[in-house]
CSV table of C-alpha atoms in Angstrom, one decimal:
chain,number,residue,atom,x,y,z
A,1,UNK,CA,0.0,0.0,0.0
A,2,UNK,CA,1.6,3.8,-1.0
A,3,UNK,CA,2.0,6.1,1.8
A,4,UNK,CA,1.6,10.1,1.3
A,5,UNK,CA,4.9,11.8,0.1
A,6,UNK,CA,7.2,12.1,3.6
A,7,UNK,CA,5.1,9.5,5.6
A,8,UNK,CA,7.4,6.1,6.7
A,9,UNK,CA,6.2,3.1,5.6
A,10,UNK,CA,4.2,0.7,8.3
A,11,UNK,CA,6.2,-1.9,9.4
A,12,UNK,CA,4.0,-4.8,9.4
A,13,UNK,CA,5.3,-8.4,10.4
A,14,UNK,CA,3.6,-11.7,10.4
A,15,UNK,CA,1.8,-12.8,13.3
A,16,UNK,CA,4.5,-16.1,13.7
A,17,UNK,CA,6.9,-13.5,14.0
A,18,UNK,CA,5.1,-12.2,16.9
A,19,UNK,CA,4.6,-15.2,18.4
A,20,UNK,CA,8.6,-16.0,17.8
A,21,UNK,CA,9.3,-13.4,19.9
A,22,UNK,CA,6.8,-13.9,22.2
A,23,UNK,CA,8.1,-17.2,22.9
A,24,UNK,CA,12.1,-15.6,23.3
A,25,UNK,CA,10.8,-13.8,26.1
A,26,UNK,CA,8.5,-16.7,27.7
A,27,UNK,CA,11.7,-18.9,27.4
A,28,UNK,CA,13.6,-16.3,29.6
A,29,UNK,CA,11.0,-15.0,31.8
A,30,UNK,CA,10.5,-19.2,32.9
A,31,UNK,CA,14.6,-19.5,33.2
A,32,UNK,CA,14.8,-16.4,35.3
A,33,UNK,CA,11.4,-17.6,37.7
A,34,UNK,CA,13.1,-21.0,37.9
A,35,UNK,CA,16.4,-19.5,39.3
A,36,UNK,CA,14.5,-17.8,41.5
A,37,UNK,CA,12.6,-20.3,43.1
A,38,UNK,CA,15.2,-22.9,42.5
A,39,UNK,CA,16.3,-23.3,46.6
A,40,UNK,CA,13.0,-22.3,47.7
A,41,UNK,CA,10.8,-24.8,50.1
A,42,UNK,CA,7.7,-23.7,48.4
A,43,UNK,CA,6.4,-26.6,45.6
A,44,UNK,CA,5.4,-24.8,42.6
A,45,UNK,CA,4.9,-25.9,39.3
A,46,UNK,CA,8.0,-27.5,38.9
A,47,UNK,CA,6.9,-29.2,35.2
A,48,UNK,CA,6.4,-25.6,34.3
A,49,UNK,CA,9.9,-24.5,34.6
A,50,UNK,CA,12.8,-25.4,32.4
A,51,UNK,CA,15.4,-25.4,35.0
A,52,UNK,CA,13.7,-28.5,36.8
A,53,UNK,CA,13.7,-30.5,33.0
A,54,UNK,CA,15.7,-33.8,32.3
A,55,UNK,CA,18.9,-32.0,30.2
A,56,UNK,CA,17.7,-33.3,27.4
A,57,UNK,CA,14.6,-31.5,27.2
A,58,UNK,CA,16.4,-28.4,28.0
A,59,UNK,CA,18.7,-28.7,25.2
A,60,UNK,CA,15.9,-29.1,22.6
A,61,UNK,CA,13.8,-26.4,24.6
A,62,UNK,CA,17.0,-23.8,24.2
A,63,UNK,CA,17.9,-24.9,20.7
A,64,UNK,CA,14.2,-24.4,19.9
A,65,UNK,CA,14.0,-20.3,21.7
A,66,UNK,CA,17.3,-20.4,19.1
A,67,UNK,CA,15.4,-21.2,16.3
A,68,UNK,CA,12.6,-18.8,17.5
A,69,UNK,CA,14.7,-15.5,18.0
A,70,UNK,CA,16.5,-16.5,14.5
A,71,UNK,CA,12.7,-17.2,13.0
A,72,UNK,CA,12.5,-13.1,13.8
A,73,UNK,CA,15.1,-11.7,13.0
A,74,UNK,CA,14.5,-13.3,9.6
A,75,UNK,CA,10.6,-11.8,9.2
A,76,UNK,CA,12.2,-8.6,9.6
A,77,UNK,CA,14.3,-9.0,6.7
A,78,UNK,CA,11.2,-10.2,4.9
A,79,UNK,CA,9.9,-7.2,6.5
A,80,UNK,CA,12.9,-4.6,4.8
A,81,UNK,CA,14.0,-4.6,7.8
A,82,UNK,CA,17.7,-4.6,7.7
A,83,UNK,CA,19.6,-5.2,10.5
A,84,UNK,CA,23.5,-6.0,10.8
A,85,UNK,CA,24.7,-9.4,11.0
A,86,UNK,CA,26.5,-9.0,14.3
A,87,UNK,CA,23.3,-7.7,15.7
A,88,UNK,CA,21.7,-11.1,14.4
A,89,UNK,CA,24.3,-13.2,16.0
A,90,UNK,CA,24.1,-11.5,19.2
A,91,UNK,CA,20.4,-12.1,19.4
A,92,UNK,CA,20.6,-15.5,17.8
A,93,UNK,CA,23.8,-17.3,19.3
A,94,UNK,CA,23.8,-17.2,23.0
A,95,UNK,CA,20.6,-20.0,23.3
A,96,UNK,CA,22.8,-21.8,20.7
A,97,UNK,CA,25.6,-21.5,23.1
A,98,UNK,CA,23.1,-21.6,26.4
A,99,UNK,CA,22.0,-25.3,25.1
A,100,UNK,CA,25.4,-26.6,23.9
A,101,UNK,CA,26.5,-25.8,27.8
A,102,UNK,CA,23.5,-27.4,29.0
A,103,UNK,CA,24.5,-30.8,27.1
A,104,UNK,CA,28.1,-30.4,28.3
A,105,UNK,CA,26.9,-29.9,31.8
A,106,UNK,CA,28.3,-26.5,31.8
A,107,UNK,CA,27.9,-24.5,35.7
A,108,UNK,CA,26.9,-21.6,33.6
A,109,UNK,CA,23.7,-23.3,32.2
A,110,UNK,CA,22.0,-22.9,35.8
A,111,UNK,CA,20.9,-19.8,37.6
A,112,UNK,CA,21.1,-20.3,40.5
């Protein structure tokens, strides 16, 4: 659609790219709640929160928010939205390296 002369164009990115990110920042926001509550003697919802999976699942689960934040940074390109690929990386590349630490048994894969 043409916009008037001196008007920027709207942005408009597809709802899975929502979603993508949406999911980035549930990913985090559960890692961040399970450190948290990790040495706590209240039972929660322990299913709920990655930190308390076999490693296996984690490693998928961080290899998948991987896949996620790189599934958005590609709609905005599809979008015109160009952004440098450092910038991509640094978005992109520390779930790869989050997971690959998890399924080395890493101390930094834990928050707590």
């Amino acid at each position: 659609m043409p916009t008037a002369i001196g008007e920027p164009p709207t942005i408009r990115l597809a709802p899975w790219a929502w979603a993508a990110m949406a999911f980035v920042f549930l990913a985090v926001g559960l890692e961040v709640l399970g450190g948290q509550y990790s040495n706590s003697q209240v039972s929660g919802a322990e299913w709920l929160v990655p930190l308390a999976w076999p490693q296996a699942a984690r490693v998928v689960w961080w290899l998948a928010v991987a896949g996620a934040a790189a599934a958005f940074r590609h709609a905005e390109r599809r979008a015109g939205i160009r952004r440098h690929p450092l910038l991509i990386a640094a978005s992109v590349v520390p779930f790869v390296v989050f997971a690959v630490g998890i399924a080395a048994g890493a101390s930094f894969s834990t928050w707590h």
